[in-house]
Structure formats: C-alpha cells, structure tokens
XYZ file of N, CA and C in Angstrom:
357
model
N 16.053 10.804 -6.075
C 14.444 10.235 -6.155
C 14.266 9.606 -4.975
N 13.207 9.559 -5.223
C 12.559 8.969 -3.738
C 12.509 7.205 -3.577
N 12.917 6.945 -2.116
C 13.149 5.463 -2.254
C 11.529 4.987 -1.368
N 11.111 3.864 -1.626
C 10.079 3.538 -1.307
C 10.570 2.250 -0.738
N 10.067 1.762 0.316
C 10.765 0.365 1.152
C 9.263 -0.502 1.767
N 8.768 -1.184 0.873
C 7.557 -2.136 1.405
C 8.295 -3.437 2.327
N 7.681 -3.883 3.260
C 7.908 -4.799 4.398
C 6.949 -5.393 4.825
N 6.986 -6.759 4.876
C 6.122 -6.862 6.601
C 5.300 -8.019 5.416
N 5.506 -8.727 4.339
C 4.345 -9.534 3.969
C 4.988 -10.981 4.128
N 4.125 -11.809 4.427
C 4.147 -13.179 5.208
C 2.933 -13.880 4.593
N 2.960 -15.153 5.091
C 2.274 -16.392 4.372
C 1.718 -16.113 5.275
N -0.194 -15.879 5.530
C -0.990 -15.803 6.866
C -2.323 -16.777 6.050
N -2.798 -17.114 7.396
C -4.036 -18.028 7.208
C -4.967 -17.183 6.560
N -6.061 -17.444 6.193
C -7.453 -16.995 5.633
C -7.723 -16.573 7.176
N -8.648 -15.312 6.930
C -9.197 -15.127 8.410
C -8.032 -13.925 9.682
N -6.824 -14.072 8.986
C -6.021 -13.459 9.543
C -5.636 -12.215 9.262
N -4.507 -11.463 10.112
C -4.220 -10.344 10.035
C -3.017 -9.821 9.761
N -2.968 -8.953 9.426
C -1.455 -8.691 9.106
C -0.995 -6.658 8.640
N -0.067 -6.357 9.304
C 0.141 -4.566 8.842
C 1.618 -4.547 8.259
N 1.418 -3.580 7.740
C 2.368 -3.151 5.916
C 3.289 -1.958 6.532
N 4.393 -1.832 6.442
C 4.854 -0.058 6.692
C 5.817 -0.275 5.567
N 5.242 0.420 4.983
C 6.412 1.166 3.769
C 6.781 2.442 4.080
N 8.280 2.504 4.366
C 9.408 3.425 4.757
C 9.668 4.094 3.423
N 9.309 5.921 3.315
C 9.979 6.436 1.940
C 10.577 7.341 2.374
N 12.074 7.741 1.721
C 12.694 8.886 1.713
C 12.258 10.320 1.149
N 13.439 10.986 1.871
C 12.815 12.447 1.140
C 11.686 13.940 2.211
N 11.732 14.463 1.896
C 11.347 15.891 2.520
C 10.099 15.886 2.521
N 9.390 15.647 1.605
C 8.211 16.398 0.950
C 7.214 15.567 1.721
N 7.827 14.213 1.719
C 6.664 13.004 2.144
C 5.367 13.527 2.905
N 5.589 14.234 3.983
C 4.257 15.241 4.550
C 3.034 15.490 3.640
N 3.437 16.066 2.483
C 2.612 16.825 2.311
C 1.917 16.431 0.780
N 2.540 14.550 0.591
C 2.154 13.700 -0.750
C 0.790 13.156 -0.128
N -0.369 12.428 -1.008
C -1.324 11.448 -0.922
C -0.253 10.127 -1.266
N -0.182 9.377 -0.041
C 0.071 8.013 -0.449
C -0.897 6.946 -0.486
N -0.051 6.056 -1.493
C -1.521 4.783 -1.858
C -0.335 3.483 -1.734
N -1.118 2.503 -1.483
C -1.041 1.276 -1.270
C -1.886 0.491 -2.390
N -0.435 -0.380 -3.231
C -1.739 -0.776 -4.443
C -0.764 -2.073 -4.305
N -1.479 -3.273 -5.142
C -1.070 -4.213 -5.135
C -1.442 -5.134 -6.571
N -0.732 -5.986 -6.640
C -0.196 -6.968 -7.869
C -0.303 -8.183 -7.796
N -1.500 -9.039 -8.611
C -1.755 -10.509 -7.865
C -1.012 -11.502 -9.451
N -0.788 -12.306 -9.211
C -0.311 -13.512 -10.631
C -1.276 -13.197 -11.640
N -0.350 -12.382 -12.710
C -1.024 -12.553 -14.008
C -2.532 -11.131 -13.945
N -2.708 -10.658 -13.328
C -2.812 -9.362 -13.131
C -2.474 -8.320 -13.037
N -2.965 -6.904 -13.660
C -2.236 -5.471 -13.577
C -2.410 -5.194 -12.126
N -1.601 -3.917 -12.049
C -1.620 -3.855 -10.417
C -2.550 -2.939 -9.987
N -3.238 -3.123 -9.224
C -4.360 -1.895 -8.625
C -4.363 -1.151 -7.473
N -4.755 -0.494 -7.643
C -5.052 0.518 -6.038
C -5.949 0.164 -5.327
N -5.195 -0.043 -4.087
C -6.029 -0.222 -2.725
C -6.427 -0.253 -2.251
N -5.460 1.143 -1.435
C -5.732 2.266 -0.586
C -5.222 3.784 -0.757
N -5.684 4.938 -0.667
C -5.671 6.095 -0.111
C -4.897 6.813 1.096
N -4.350 7.520 1.245
C -4.655 8.637 2.756
C -3.719 10.055 1.981
N -4.494 10.875 2.631
C -4.272 12.092 1.699
C -3.227 12.999 2.805
N -2.415 13.999 2.546
C -1.442 14.456 3.427
C -2.598 15.181 4.854
N -3.867 15.312 4.748
C -4.481 15.089 5.698
C -5.203 14.643 6.463
N -4.561 13.028 6.267
C -5.330 11.940 6.633
C -6.779 11.124 5.991
N -6.720 11.919 5.053
C -8.419 11.471 4.607
C -8.443 10.252 3.720
N -8.932 9.111 3.842
C -8.803 7.694 3.444
C -9.737 7.207 1.940
N -9.449 6.821 1.650
C -10.390 5.888 0.459
C -10.133 4.564 0.405
N -11.188 3.481 -0.248
C -10.405 1.872 -0.336
C -11.276 1.413 -1.768
N -10.603 0.753 -2.087
C -11.257 -0.143 -3.165
C -12.301 -0.764 -2.492
N -13.466 -0.938 -3.261
C -14.226 -1.668 -2.188
C -14.191 -3.036 -2.222
N -13.077 -3.992 -3.076
C -12.624 -5.119 -2.029
C -12.113 -5.303 -0.546
N -11.752 -3.755 -0.258
C -10.741 -4.335 0.618
C -11.791 -3.027 2.040
N -13.013 -2.216 1.538
C -13.421 -2.027 2.296
C -13.982 -2.190 3.832
N -14.058 -1.518 4.741
C -14.159 -2.436 6.210
C -12.836 -3.562 6.396
N -12.508 -3.665 5.901
C -11.040 -5.107 6.246
C -9.441 -4.578 6.373
N -9.568 -3.879 5.279
C -8.136 -2.826 5.451
C -8.216 -1.426 5.700
N -7.404 -0.873 6.730
C -6.960 0.623 7.439
C -5.478 1.194 6.433
N -5.340 2.290 5.961
C -4.076 2.996 5.611
C -4.428 3.929 6.940
N -3.213 4.272 7.358
C -2.639 5.286 7.833
C -1.121 5.699 7.693
N -1.198 6.623 8.616
C 0.569 7.474 8.061
C 1.086 8.012 9.145
N 2.552 7.750 9.486
C 3.714 8.614 10.745
C 3.943 9.741 9.966
N 3.698 10.806 9.558
C 4.685 11.898 8.931
C 6.276 12.020 9.499
N 6.587 12.100 10.886
C 7.915 12.008 11.620
C 8.325 10.918 10.814
N 7.813 9.236 10.762
C 8.498 8.272 10.662
C 8.812 8.162 8.642
N 7.991 9.071 8.418
C 7.892 8.797 7.283
C 7.535 7.184 6.794
N 6.597 7.368 7.070
C 5.995 5.793 7.189
C 4.603 5.891 6.468
N 4.309 5.115 5.842
C 3.007 4.603 5.599
C 2.236 3.148 6.027
N 0.977 2.753 6.457
C 0.829 1.299 7.119
C -0.425 1.090 6.690
N -0.012 -0.263 5.878
C -1.565 -0.818 5.716
C -1.680 -1.633 6.544
N -2.372 -1.681 7.250
C -3.587 -3.092 7.738
C -4.588 -3.524 7.621
N -4.139 -5.357 7.606
C -5.276 -6.032 6.592
C -5.474 -7.170 7.856
N -7.070 -7.128 7.798
C -7.549 -7.446 8.600
C -9.204 -9.007 7.645
N -9.010 -10.021 8.292
C -9.870 -10.939 7.647
C -9.643 -11.239 6.281
N -8.524 -11.277 5.949
C -7.943 -11.583 5.021
C -8.158 -12.836 4.447
N -8.028 -12.717 2.928
C -9.073 -13.906 2.327
C -8.145 -14.538 1.417
N -8.148 -15.379 0.513
C -7.029 -16.070 -0.325
C -6.940 -14.805 -1.664
N -8.101 -14.231 -1.878
C -8.074 -13.522 -3.079
C -7.404 -12.262 -2.419
N -6.648 -12.125 -1.395
C -5.691 -10.602 -1.190
C -4.487 -10.881 -1.476
N -3.929 -12.409 -1.912
C -2.960 -12.754 -2.256
C -2.190 -11.945 -3.465
N -1.035 -11.445 -3.416
C -0.296 -10.109 -4.097
C 1.019 -10.081 -4.006
N 1.705 -9.284 -4.529
C 2.787 -8.322 -3.979
C 2.236 -6.857 -4.196
N 2.678 -6.491 -2.377
C 1.820 -5.164 -2.407
C 2.571 -3.666 -2.237
N 2.263 -2.951 -3.006
C 3.044 -1.776 -3.109
C 2.871 -0.507 -2.755
N 4.079 0.157 -2.113
C 2.887 1.886 -2.152
C 4.024 2.642 -3.023
N 3.062 3.944 -2.615
C 3.617 5.240 -4.140
C 2.833 6.151 -3.483
N 3.188 7.288 -3.964
C 3.071 8.545 -3.969
C 1.628 8.704 -5.683
N 0.327 8.781 -4.929
C -0.476 8.706 -5.780
C -0.989 9.168 -7.010
N -0.034 10.807 -6.700
C -0.130 11.953 -7.748
C 0.882 11.198 -9.140
N 1.858 10.960 -8.445
C 2.800 10.565 -9.537
C 2.291 9.092 -10.033
N 2.004 8.623 -9.325
C 1.943 7.171 -10.119
C 0.591 7.927 -10.936
N -0.152 8.272 -10.772
C -1.480 8.968 -11.803
C -1.017 9.640 -13.264
N 0.426 10.690 -12.393
C 0.882 11.387 -13.975
C 1.952 11.070 -14.592
N 2.782 9.915 -14.043
C 3.880 9.690 -14.582
C 3.772 8.135 -15.026
N 3.592 8.318 -16.264
C 3.783 6.532 -16.759
C 5.503 6.056 -16.328
N 5.249 4.972 -15.925
C 6.839 3.939 -15.896
C 7.322 4.824 -14.740
N 6.404 5.171 -13.693
C 6.968 5.772 -12.423
C 8.106 4.718 -11.690
N 9.024 5.075 -11.323
C 8.979 4.368 -9.822
C 8.797 3.890 -9.158
N 8.749 2.579 -8.578
C 8.275 1.434 -7.882
C 9.160 1.045 -6.851
N 9.003 0.931 -5.598
C 10.106 -0.053 -4.753
C 10.014 -1.358 -5.144
N 10.525 -2.561 -4.374
C 10.509 -4.134 -4.492
C 8.880 -4.686 -4.415
N 8.387 -4.148 -3.565
C 6.825 -4.418 -2.870
C 7.303 -5.234 -2.127
N 6.318 -6.179 -1.431
C 6.318 -7.300 -0.219
C 5.210 -8.424 -0.545
N 5.464 -9.804 -0.781
C 4.891 -10.926 -0.887
C 4.054 -10.809 0.271
N 2.437 -10.721 -0.171
C 1.292 -11.414 1.144
C 0.537 -12.722 0.301
N 1.128 -13.886 0.970
C 0.163 -14.915 0.344
C -0.673 -15.299 1.908
N -1.890 -15.710 1.311
C -3.228 -15.665 2.098
C -3.243 -17.746 1.586
N -3.387 -18.495 2.886
C -3.458 -19.796 2.415
C -5.110 -19.812 2.525
N -5.929 -21.044 2.151
C -7.554 -20.558 2.598
C -7.645 -21.805 3.323
C-alpha cells in the first residue's frame, strides 16, 4: 500500500509563507495526479490544489494566486508552497492520489500536517 508522509506544518503569522512536502512511496508516483487537501476544525476535508503527471496544475479559488503545487518525481515528493497565508488557511493538510480519492471512498490518508495561521 502507498504510504504518504506530510510534513512542514508550523504556526505562522498571517502574511507569512510556508512550503509543505509530501513524500509518497511506490513506483507509480510519477504516473499519478497528486493533490493537496485540507481539513479545518469542524469542516469537511476540501481540495486545495492538484498536479497531473505532466505538470498541469489546478487550484481551489480560495488559494489561487497564493499557493503553488509542484512535484519532484525523482524524489517521489509533491510540494505545496503557500504564500500570503491567512487565518482561514488554518487546517490539517494532506496529500493524496487524486484518482484514488475520487473513486475509493474511505481510501487511505496519511497523518497530515498541521498549519496554523495567527492573525
């Protein structure tokens, strides 16, 4: 089973920047579209950003222009660069295979990484 390890979450002030890496196991990483998701307290997990195997990206409207997703296939790692952070970005951030999330209810998730943005 693929393992996903998110890291890099910290407490940061509003307006600050942060980059989250997510390391994935498995030999098929470079073929998979990967996404970042987040879950704020009391809310459902939501899609934040995605990147295809070919590098095409898409973003939730709430983060467009502030967040950038990228990937390094040699390291089996996907990144989320977050700029101009806002208190409403506070959440636990997760990465996952976009197709698996969409087609497999109850799919595996990593432990996530907590990002807290203070005002």
